[in-house]
């Protein structure tokens, strides 16, 4: 048994203490992690190599896949290692880094989804000004702003969260250092630090959500005026996957972060944490690939026997650089 009073880290009491269930959890997470890595790396590779996909929409999609790849790598490998070794301990430094990167990447993902919704709005509602509005320089600046905003958010959350005095046993009823679960260990829920943390998180997410909603209200009002059924289908095929990803990610994360704190652990905490930490990075490549004809055509072309040798040469050249 670990001495809870002497240790400086935390115990992650995730799914089960039974050894067989720990092995099962590790195998399921390993399969999911490999699927997420394969899918997101495939999207990044296809968009990078296929010149027909060098447009703002796919440029942002490539960065979304990169964020998903990093996002799932923050929590899942650590959880797999803990389950396989039968050790749920995580050091204080590891926990601080996990909170920083988790919040930074989650905030960046919300920001990139907001930028992607604006890109769809500009393409559908303002097609004549689209090339000037979303020129390569504007796209690069938008992505840089997304990563910087995420980094600042992660830094603020990590600094505030670990400045709050903790009372009682350092046991987190989650499979990673989850901020809402860590706040349950705070000596007082009425500290100014926690109020500032909750206000910052809520206001930022609310601004992004309002921006996305307004963009899609304008998009759908424009799409419904398109006389061609084929044109409406083409627009919906690019917008609906993004709308599904936004709704799924924000609803699950919002439920976990905005609900009232409770001293008791719940199975629902684990389920909703999986909904916004594991499932989105795994499903996003499938959603964007299956509903997008250009992506499917690029995937078939890249995997064809004629194109495969050329792609290998391009990849070798990229790695040499």
mmCIF file of C-alpha atoms in Angstrom:
data_model
loop_
_atom_site.group_PDB
_atom_site.id
_atom_site.type_symbol
_atom_site.label_atom_id
_atom_site.label_comp_id
_atom_site.label_asym_id
_atom_site.label_seq_id
_atom_site.Cartn_x
_atom_site.Cartn_y
_atom_site.Cartn_z
ATOM 1 C CA UNK A 1 0.000 0.000 0.000
ATOM 2 C CA UNK A 2 1.144 3.504 -0.801
ATOM 3 C CA UNK A 3 1.476 5.913 2.132
ATOM 4 C CA UNK A 4 -1.119 8.541 1.149
ATOM 5 C CA UNK A 5 0.066 11.085 3.692
ATOM 6 C CA UNK A 6 3.750 10.938 2.749
ATOM 7 C CA UNK A 7 3.500 10.857 -1.035
ATOM 8 C CA UNK A 8 3.695 14.054 -3.094
ATOM 9 C CA UNK A 9 1.795 12.635 -6.077
ATOM 10 C CA UNK A 10 -1.688 11.201 -6.538
ATOM 11 C CA UNK A 11 -3.454 7.874 -6.883
ATOM 12 C CA UNK A 12 -5.575 7.514 -10.022
ATOM 13 C CA UNK A 13 -8.479 5.272 -9.030
ATOM 14 C CA UNK A 14 -9.921 4.786 -12.494
ATOM 15 C CA UNK A 15 -11.883 1.709 -13.484
ATOM 16 C CA UNK A 16 -11.237 -1.250 -11.198
ATOM 17 C CA UNK A 17 -8.864 -2.746 -8.634
ATOM 18 C CA UNK A 18 -9.374 -6.254 -10.031
ATOM 19 C CA UNK A 19 -6.379 -7.422 -12.039
ATOM 20 C CA UNK A 20 -8.334 -9.042 -14.886
ATOM 21 C CA UNK A 21 -10.395 -5.900 -15.433
ATOM 22 C CA UNK A 22 -7.226 -3.796 -15.397
ATOM 23 C CA UNK A 23 -5.741 -5.948 -18.172
ATOM 24 C CA UNK A 24 -9.000 -5.715 -20.145
ATOM 25 C CA UNK A 25 -9.058 -1.942 -19.741
ATOM 26 C CA UNK A 26 -5.433 -1.720 -20.913
ATOM 27 C CA UNK A 27 -6.131 -3.830 -24.018
ATOM 28 C CA UNK A 28 -9.253 -1.842 -24.942
ATOM 29 C CA UNK A 29 -7.445 1.454 -24.494
ATOM 30 C CA UNK A 30 -4.463 0.147 -26.475
ATOM 31 C CA UNK A 31 -6.649 -0.832 -29.435
ATOM 32 C CA UNK A 32 -8.472 2.510 -29.297
ATOM 33 C CA UNK A 33 -5.192 4.413 -29.075
ATOM 34 C CA UNK A 34 -3.704 2.604 -32.065
ATOM 35 C CA UNK A 35 -6.859 3.280 -34.094
ATOM 36 C CA UNK A 36 -6.720 6.971 -33.196
ATOM 37 C CA UNK A 37 -3.022 7.213 -34.081
ATOM 38 C CA UNK A 38 -3.502 5.417 -37.395
ATOM 39 C CA UNK A 39 -6.544 7.445 -38.424
ATOM 40 C CA UNK A 40 -5.134 10.848 -37.542
ATOM 41 C CA UNK A 41 -1.707 10.136 -39.011
ATOM 42 C CA UNK A 42 -3.419 8.947 -42.190
ATOM 43 C CA UNK A 43 -5.387 12.183 -42.490
ATOM 44 C CA UNK A 44 -2.275 14.299 -41.863
ATOM 45 C CA UNK A 45 -0.329 12.319 -44.475
ATOM 46 C CA UNK A 46 -3.088 12.399 -47.114
ATOM 47 C CA UNK A 47 -3.664 16.143 -46.776
ATOM 48 C CA UNK A 48 0.068 16.864 -46.831
ATOM 49 C CA UNK A 49 0.786 14.764 -49.933
ATOM 50 C CA UNK A 50 -2.317 15.439 -52.046
ATOM 51 C CA UNK A 51 -2.133 18.902 -53.639
ATOM 52 C CA UNK A 52 -5.902 18.849 -54.324
ATOM 53 C CA UNK A 53 -6.477 19.066 -50.565
ATOM 54 C CA UNK A 54 -4.299 22.140 -50.078
ATOM 55 C CA UNK A 55 -7.217 24.407 -49.190
ATOM 56 C CA UNK A 56 -8.143 26.192 -45.924
ATOM 57 C CA UNK A 57 -10.729 23.582 -44.911
ATOM 58 C CA UNK A 58 -8.248 20.698 -45.137
ATOM 59 C CA UNK A 59 -5.444 22.813 -43.684
ATOM 60 C CA UNK A 60 -7.527 23.259 -40.528
ATOM 61 C CA UNK A 61 -8.561 19.594 -40.619
ATOM 62 C CA UNK A 62 -4.893 18.591 -40.648
ATOM 63 C CA UNK A 63 -4.256 20.649 -37.528
ATOM 64 C CA UNK A 64 -7.372 19.197 -35.891
ATOM 65 C CA UNK A 65 -5.958 15.716 -36.519
ATOM 66 C CA UNK A 66 -2.612 16.789 -35.075
ATOM 67 C CA UNK A 67 -4.388 18.123 -31.987
ATOM 68 C CA UNK A 68 -6.397 14.897 -31.665
ATOM 69 C CA UNK A 69 -3.242 12.825 -31.945
ATOM 70 C CA UNK A 70 -1.536 14.827 -29.180
ATOM 71 C CA UNK A 71 -4.707 15.080 -27.075
ATOM 72 C CA UNK A 72 -5.269 11.338 -26.773
ATOM 73 C CA UNK A 73 -1.537 10.796 -26.175
ATOM 74 C CA UNK A 74 -1.652 12.914 -22.998
ATOM 75 C CA UNK A 75 -3.932 10.576 -21.020
ATOM 76 C CA UNK A 76 -4.337 7.160 -22.636
ATOM 77 C CA UNK A 77 -0.700 5.857 -22.692
ATOM 78 C CA UNK A 78 -0.277 6.728 -19.000
ATOM 79 C CA UNK A 79 -3.524 4.935 -18.175
ATOM 80 C CA UNK A 80 -2.455 1.866 -20.180
ATOM 81 C CA UNK A 81 0.922 1.755 -18.408
ATOM 82 C CA UNK A 82 -0.691 2.092 -14.974
ATOM 83 C CA UNK A 83 -3.141 -0.736 -15.673
ATOM 84 C CA UNK A 84 -0.485 -3.089 -17.048
ATOM 85 C CA UNK A 85 1.859 -2.456 -14.113
ATOM 86 C CA UNK A 86 -0.936 -2.510 -11.545
ATOM 87 C CA UNK A 87 0.295 0.823 -10.220
ATOM 88 C CA UNK A 88 -2.099 3.775 -10.116
ATOM 89 C CA UNK A 89 0.416 6.282 -8.741
ATOM 90 C CA UNK A 90 1.275 9.436 -10.710
ATOM 91 C CA UNK A 91 3.895 11.907 -9.518
ATOM 92 C CA UNK A 92 3.168 15.578 -8.895
ATOM 93 C CA UNK A 93 5.290 16.672 -11.861
ATOM 94 C CA UNK A 94 3.556 14.193 -14.176
ATOM 95 C CA UNK A 95 0.171 15.402 -12.957
ATOM 96 C CA UNK A 96 1.064 19.068 -13.518
ATOM 97 C CA UNK A 97 2.290 18.319 -17.045
ATOM 98 C CA UNK A 98 -0.791 16.228 -17.758
ATOM 99 C CA UNK A 99 -3.131 19.023 -16.633
ATOM 100 C CA UNK A 100 -1.193 21.612 -18.650
ATOM 101 C CA UNK A 101 -1.141 19.651 -21.914
ATOM 102 C CA UNK A 102 -4.677 18.316 -21.474
ATOM 103 C CA UNK A 103 -6.204 21.779 -20.976
ATOM 104 C CA UNK A 104 -3.950 23.366 -23.611
ATOM 105 C CA UNK A 105 -4.872 20.816 -26.271
ATOM 106 C CA UNK A 106 -8.571 20.749 -25.316
ATOM 107 C CA UNK A 107 -8.723 24.554 -25.512
ATOM 108 C CA UNK A 108 -6.885 24.506 -28.840
ATOM 109 C CA UNK A 109 -9.344 21.917 -30.145
ATOM 110 C CA UNK A 110 -12.326 24.110 -29.214
ATOM 111 C CA UNK A 111 -10.591 27.065 -30.880
ATOM 112 C CA UNK A 112 -9.785 25.166 -34.096
ATOM 113 C CA UNK A 113 -13.377 23.904 -34.292
ATOM 114 C CA UNK A 114 -14.511 27.532 -34.004
ATOM 115 C CA UNK A 115 -12.126 28.574 -36.775
ATOM 116 C CA UNK A 116 -13.357 25.697 -38.951
ATOM 117 C CA UNK A 117 -16.971 26.808 -38.500
ATOM 118 C CA UNK A 118 -16.020 30.339 -39.576
ATOM 119 C CA UNK A 119 -14.186 28.893 -42.590
ATOM 120 C CA UNK A 120 -17.363 27.048 -43.637
ATOM 121 C CA UNK A 121 -19.379 30.239 -43.084
ATOM 122 C CA UNK A 122 -17.007 32.264 -45.279
ATOM 123 C CA UNK A 123 -16.981 29.589 -48.007
ATOM 124 C CA UNK A 124 -20.771 29.162 -48.168
ATOM 125 C CA UNK A 125 -22.159 32.572 -47.209
ATOM 126 C CA UNK A 126 -19.449 34.812 -48.688
ATOM 127 C CA UNK A 127 -18.010 32.819 -51.621
ATOM 128 C CA UNK A 128 -16.907 35.901 -53.583
ATOM 129 C CA UNK A 129 -14.685 37.103 -50.732
ATOM 130 C CA UNK A 130 -13.547 33.650 -49.571
ATOM 131 C CA UNK A 131 -10.132 33.637 -51.232
ATOM 132 C CA UNK A 132 -9.215 37.020 -49.782
ATOM 133 C CA UNK A 133 -10.717 36.312 -46.356
ATOM 134 C CA UNK A 134 -9.111 32.899 -45.934
ATOM 135 C CA UNK A 135 -5.830 33.474 -47.757
ATOM 136 C CA UNK A 136 -2.785 31.382 -46.711
ATOM 137 C CA UNK A 137 -1.449 34.113 -44.431
ATOM 138 C CA UNK A 138 -4.767 34.426 -42.585
ATOM 139 C CA UNK A 139 -4.958 30.643 -42.173
ATOM 140 C CA UNK A 140 -1.439 30.468 -40.740
ATOM 141 C CA UNK A 141 -2.148 33.310 -38.333
ATOM 142 C CA UNK A 142 -5.390 31.645 -37.233
ATOM 143 C CA UNK A 143 -3.604 28.369 -36.486
ATOM 144 C CA UNK A 144 -0.801 30.159 -34.614
ATOM 145 C CA UNK A 145 -3.432 31.977 -32.534
ATOM 146 C CA UNK A 146 -5.148 28.650 -31.797
ATOM 147 C CA UNK A 147 -1.947 27.065 -30.453
ATOM 148 C CA UNK A 148 -0.959 30.167 -28.447
ATOM 149 C CA UNK A 149 -4.443 30.491 -26.920
ATOM 150 C CA UNK A 150 -4.389 26.820 -25.957
ATOM 151 C CA UNK A 151 -0.961 27.145 -24.366
ATOM 152 C CA UNK A 152 -1.994 30.180 -22.325
ATOM 153 C CA UNK A 153 -5.164 28.415 -21.193
ATOM 154 C CA UNK A 154 -3.207 25.342 -20.106
ATOM 155 C CA UNK A 155 -0.661 27.478 -18.265
ATOM 156 C CA UNK A 156 -3.372 29.397 -16.403
ATOM 157 C CA UNK A 157 -5.283 26.257 -15.428
ATOM 158 C CA UNK A 158 -2.166 24.440 -14.245
ATOM 159 C CA UNK A 159 -0.950 27.436 -12.223
ATOM 160 C CA UNK A 160 -4.320 28.089 -10.563
ATOM 161 C CA UNK A 161 -5.237 24.457 -10.000
ATOM 162 C CA UNK A 162 -1.951 23.551 -8.259
ATOM 163 C CA UNK A 163 -1.933 26.722 -6.154
ATOM 164 C CA UNK A 164 -5.123 25.627 -4.359
ATOM 165 C CA UNK A 165 -4.380 23.926 -0.993
ATOM 166 C CA UNK A 166 -5.430 20.271 -0.962
ATOM 167 C CA UNK A 167 -6.965 18.490 2.021
ATOM 168 C CA UNK A 168 -7.457 14.800 2.729
ATOM 169 C CA UNK A 169 -6.204 11.832 0.727
ATOM 170 C CA UNK A 170 -4.628 12.505 -2.654
ATOM 171 C CA UNK A 171 -6.938 10.110 -4.491
ATOM 172 C CA UNK A 172 -8.401 11.081 -7.887
ATOM 173 C CA UNK A 173 -11.368 9.008 -9.014
ATOM 174 C CA UNK A 174 -10.392 9.172 -12.672
ATOM 175 C CA UNK A 175 -7.903 7.520 -15.020
ATOM 176 C CA UNK A 176 -6.022 10.818 -15.459
ATOM 177 C CA UNK A 177 -5.474 14.097 -13.577
ATOM 178 C CA UNK A 178 -8.901 15.541 -14.291
ATOM 179 C CA UNK A 179 -9.399 19.146 -13.170
ATOM 180 C CA UNK A 180 -12.978 18.771 -11.817
ATOM 181 C CA UNK A 181 -11.916 15.701 -9.820
ATOM 182 C CA UNK A 182 -8.845 17.500 -8.474
ATOM 183 C CA UNK A 183 -10.962 20.443 -7.346
ATOM 184 C CA UNK A 184 -12.841 18.020 -5.094
ATOM 185 C CA UNK A 185 -9.601 17.668 -3.120
ATOM 186 C CA UNK A 186 -9.417 21.420 -2.466
ATOM 187 C CA UNK A 187 -9.797 22.581 1.124
ATOM 188 C CA UNK A 188 -12.460 25.130 0.138
ATOM 189 C CA UNK A 189 -14.630 25.412 -2.977
ATOM 190 C CA UNK A 190 -15.090 29.129 -2.278
ATOM 191 C CA UNK A 191 -11.530 30.252 -3.005
ATOM 192 C CA UNK A 192 -10.972 33.110 -5.428
ATOM 193 C CA UNK A 193 -8.677 30.873 -7.477
ATOM 194 C CA UNK A 194 -11.423 28.377 -8.214
ATOM 195 C CA UNK A 195 -13.907 31.151 -9.077
ATOM 196 C CA UNK A 196 -11.419 32.663 -11.544
ATOM 197 C CA UNK A 197 -10.720 29.228 -13.034
ATOM 198 C CA UNK A 198 -14.410 28.411 -13.528
ATOM 199 C CA UNK A 199 -15.178 31.882 -14.918
ATOM 200 C CA UNK A 200 -12.331 31.704 -17.427
ATOM 201 C CA UNK A 201 -13.258 28.216 -18.640
ATOM 202 C CA UNK A 202 -16.967 28.964 -18.901
ATOM 203 C CA UNK A 203 -16.594 32.310 -20.666
ATOM 204 C CA UNK A 204 -14.100 30.993 -23.216
ATOM 205 C CA UNK A 205 -16.175 27.932 -24.073
ATOM 206 C CA UNK A 206 -19.359 30.017 -24.217
ATOM 207 C CA UNK A 207 -17.834 32.533 -26.655
ATOM 208 C CA UNK A 208 -16.664 29.711 -28.934
ATOM 209 C CA UNK A 209 -20.037 27.974 -28.729
ATOM 210 C CA UNK A 210 -21.954 31.169 -29.596
ATOM 211 C CA UNK A 211 -19.623 31.787 -32.551
ATOM 212 C CA UNK A 212 -20.172 28.267 -33.865
ATOM 213 C CA UNK A 213 -23.958 28.466 -33.419
ATOM 214 C CA UNK A 214 -24.187 31.830 -35.213
ATOM 215 C CA UNK A 215 -22.013 30.540 -38.061
ATOM 216 C CA UNK A 216 -24.205 27.485 -38.593
ATOM 217 C CA UNK A 217 -27.441 29.479 -38.394
ATOM 218 C CA UNK A 218 -26.183 31.579 -41.297
ATOM 219 C CA UNK A 219 -24.865 28.501 -43.112
ATOM 220 C CA UNK A 220 -28.127 26.546 -42.924
ATOM 221 C CA UNK A 221 -30.208 29.580 -43.904
ATOM 222 C CA UNK A 222 -28.007 29.956 -46.997
ATOM 223 C CA UNK A 223 -27.995 26.238 -47.839
ATOM 224 C CA UNK A 224 -31.779 25.984 -47.726
ATOM 225 C CA UNK A 225 -31.968 28.645 -50.454
ATOM 226 C CA UNK A 226 -29.808 26.598 -52.837
ATOM 227 C CA UNK A 227 -32.141 25.351 -55.615
ATOM 228 C CA UNK A 228 -30.046 22.308 -56.524
ATOM 229 C CA UNK A 229 -30.488 19.201 -54.377
ATOM 230 C CA UNK A 230 -26.990 18.085 -55.385
ATOM 231 C CA UNK A 231 -25.549 21.383 -54.200
ATOM 232 C CA UNK A 232 -27.301 21.111 -50.843
ATOM 233 C CA UNK A 233 -26.043 17.535 -50.421
ATOM 234 C CA UNK A 234 -22.469 18.605 -51.173
ATOM 235 C CA UNK A 235 -22.601 21.398 -48.606
ATOM 236 C CA UNK A 236 -24.171 19.188 -45.961
ATOM 237 C CA UNK A 237 -21.494 16.533 -46.529
ATOM 238 C CA UNK A 238 -18.803 19.022 -45.447
ATOM 239 C CA UNK A 239 -20.772 20.749 -42.656
ATOM 240 C CA UNK A 240 -22.580 17.914 -40.869
ATOM 241 C CA UNK A 241 -19.416 16.005 -39.813
ATOM 242 C CA UNK A 242 -17.984 19.184 -38.298
ATOM 243 C CA UNK A 243 -21.259 19.976 -36.539
ATOM 244 C CA UNK A 244 -21.422 16.451 -35.095
ATOM 245 C CA UNK A 245 -17.839 16.659 -33.797
ATOM 246 C CA UNK A 246 -18.479 20.073 -32.199
ATOM 247 C CA UNK A 247 -21.730 18.953 -30.548
ATOM 248 C CA UNK A 248 -20.298 15.690 -29.237
ATOM 249 C CA UNK A 249 -17.080 17.183 -27.847
ATOM 250 C CA UNK A 250 -18.561 20.318 -26.255
ATOM 251 C CA UNK A 251 -21.610 18.608 -24.751
ATOM 252 C CA UNK A 252 -19.559 15.877 -23.044
ATOM 253 C CA UNK A 253 -16.848 18.278 -21.851
ATOM 254 C CA UNK A 254 -19.408 20.852 -20.764
ATOM 255 C CA UNK A 255 -21.325 18.324 -18.678
ATOM 256 C CA UNK A 256 -18.141 17.279 -16.877
ATOM 257 C CA UNK A 257 -16.720 20.758 -16.261
ATOM 258 C CA UNK A 258 -19.852 22.790 -15.533
ATOM 259 C CA UNK A 259 -21.884 20.508 -13.299
ATOM 260 C CA UNK A 260 -21.905 20.994 -9.538
ATOM 261 C CA UNK A 261 -19.037 19.280 -7.672
ATOM 262 C CA UNK A 262 -19.741 16.204 -5.578
ATOM 263 C CA UNK A 263 -17.639 14.448 -2.973
ATOM 264 C CA UNK A 264 -18.583 10.964 -4.204
ATOM 265 C CA UNK A 265 -17.222 9.298 -7.311
ATOM 266 C CA UNK A 266 -19.544 8.091 -10.016
ATOM 267 C CA UNK A 267 -19.448 5.752 -12.989
ATOM 268 C CA UNK A 268 -20.913 8.613 -15.018
ATOM 269 C CA UNK A 269 -17.744 10.621 -14.361
ATOM 270 C CA UNK A 270 -15.674 7.936 -16.082
ATOM 271 C CA UNK A 271 -18.142 7.534 -18.941
ATOM 272 C CA UNK A 272 -18.308 11.246 -19.745
ATOM 273 C CA UNK A 273 -14.548 11.617 -19.422
ATOM 274 C CA UNK A 274 -14.128 8.885 -22.052
ATOM 275 C CA UNK A 275 -16.673 10.709 -24.242
ATOM 276 C CA UNK A 276 -14.489 13.819 -24.483
ATOM 277 C CA UNK A 277 -10.974 12.382 -24.062
ATOM 278 C CA UNK A 278 -10.917 9.083 -25.992
ATOM 279 C CA UNK A 279 -13.868 8.860 -28.383
ATOM 280 C CA UNK A 280 -13.527 12.185 -30.307
ATOM 281 C CA UNK A 281 -9.865 11.696 -31.340
ATOM 282 C CA UNK A 282 -10.734 8.145 -32.435
ATOM 283 C CA UNK A 283 -13.935 8.923 -34.331
ATOM 284 C CA UNK A 284 -12.939 12.228 -35.944
ATOM 285 C CA UNK A 285 -10.844 10.613 -38.725
ATOM 286 C CA UNK A 286 -13.674 8.182 -39.505
ATOM 287 C CA UNK A 287 -16.330 10.917 -39.521
ATOM 288 C CA UNK A 288 -14.384 13.291 -41.754
ATOM 289 C CA UNK A 289 -13.278 10.521 -44.119
ATOM 290 C CA UNK A 290 -16.583 8.707 -44.612
ATOM 291 C CA UNK A 291 -18.623 11.880 -45.218
ATOM 292 C CA UNK A 292 -16.098 13.581 -47.507
ATOM 293 C CA UNK A 293 -15.777 12.454 -51.120
ATOM 294 C CA UNK A 294 -12.514 14.345 -51.666
ATOM 295 C CA UNK A 295 -10.902 12.641 -48.667
ATOM 296 C CA UNK A 296 -12.099 9.204 -49.789
ATOM 297 C CA UNK A 297 -10.765 9.791 -53.299
ATOM 298 C CA UNK A 298 -7.410 10.976 -51.925
ATOM 299 C CA UNK A 299 -7.197 7.933 -49.630
ATOM 300 C CA UNK A 300 -7.923 5.541 -52.515
ATOM 301 C CA UNK A 301 -5.345 7.284 -54.679
ATOM 302 C CA UNK A 302 -2.675 7.207 -51.971
ATOM 303 C CA UNK A 303 -3.253 3.507 -51.254
ATOM 304 C CA UNK A 304 -3.384 2.476 -54.913
ATOM 305 C CA UNK A 305 -0.558 0.350 -56.295
ATOM 306 C CA UNK A 306 0.410 2.976 -58.878
ATOM 307 C CA UNK A 307 0.722 5.794 -56.362
ATOM 308 C CA UNK A 308 2.263 3.868 -53.461
ATOM 309 C CA UNK A 309 5.924 3.893 -54.699
ATOM 310 C CA UNK A 310 5.746 7.638 -55.389
ATOM 311 C CA UNK A 311 4.292 8.304 -51.958
ATOM 312 C CA UNK A 312 7.068 6.320 -50.321
ATOM 313 C CA UNK A 313 9.672 8.425 -52.141
ATOM 314 C CA UNK A 314 7.917 11.635 -51.032
ATOM 315 C CA UNK A 315 7.808 10.467 -47.422
ATOM 316 C CA UNK A 316 11.504 9.546 -47.494
ATOM 317 C CA UNK A 317 12.318 13.000 -48.859
ATOM 318 C CA UNK A 318 10.211 14.624 -46.116
ATOM 319 C CA UNK A 319 12.000 12.702 -43.364
ATOM 320 C CA UNK A 320 15.388 13.563 -44.821
ATOM 321 C CA UNK A 321 14.488 17.240 -44.627
#
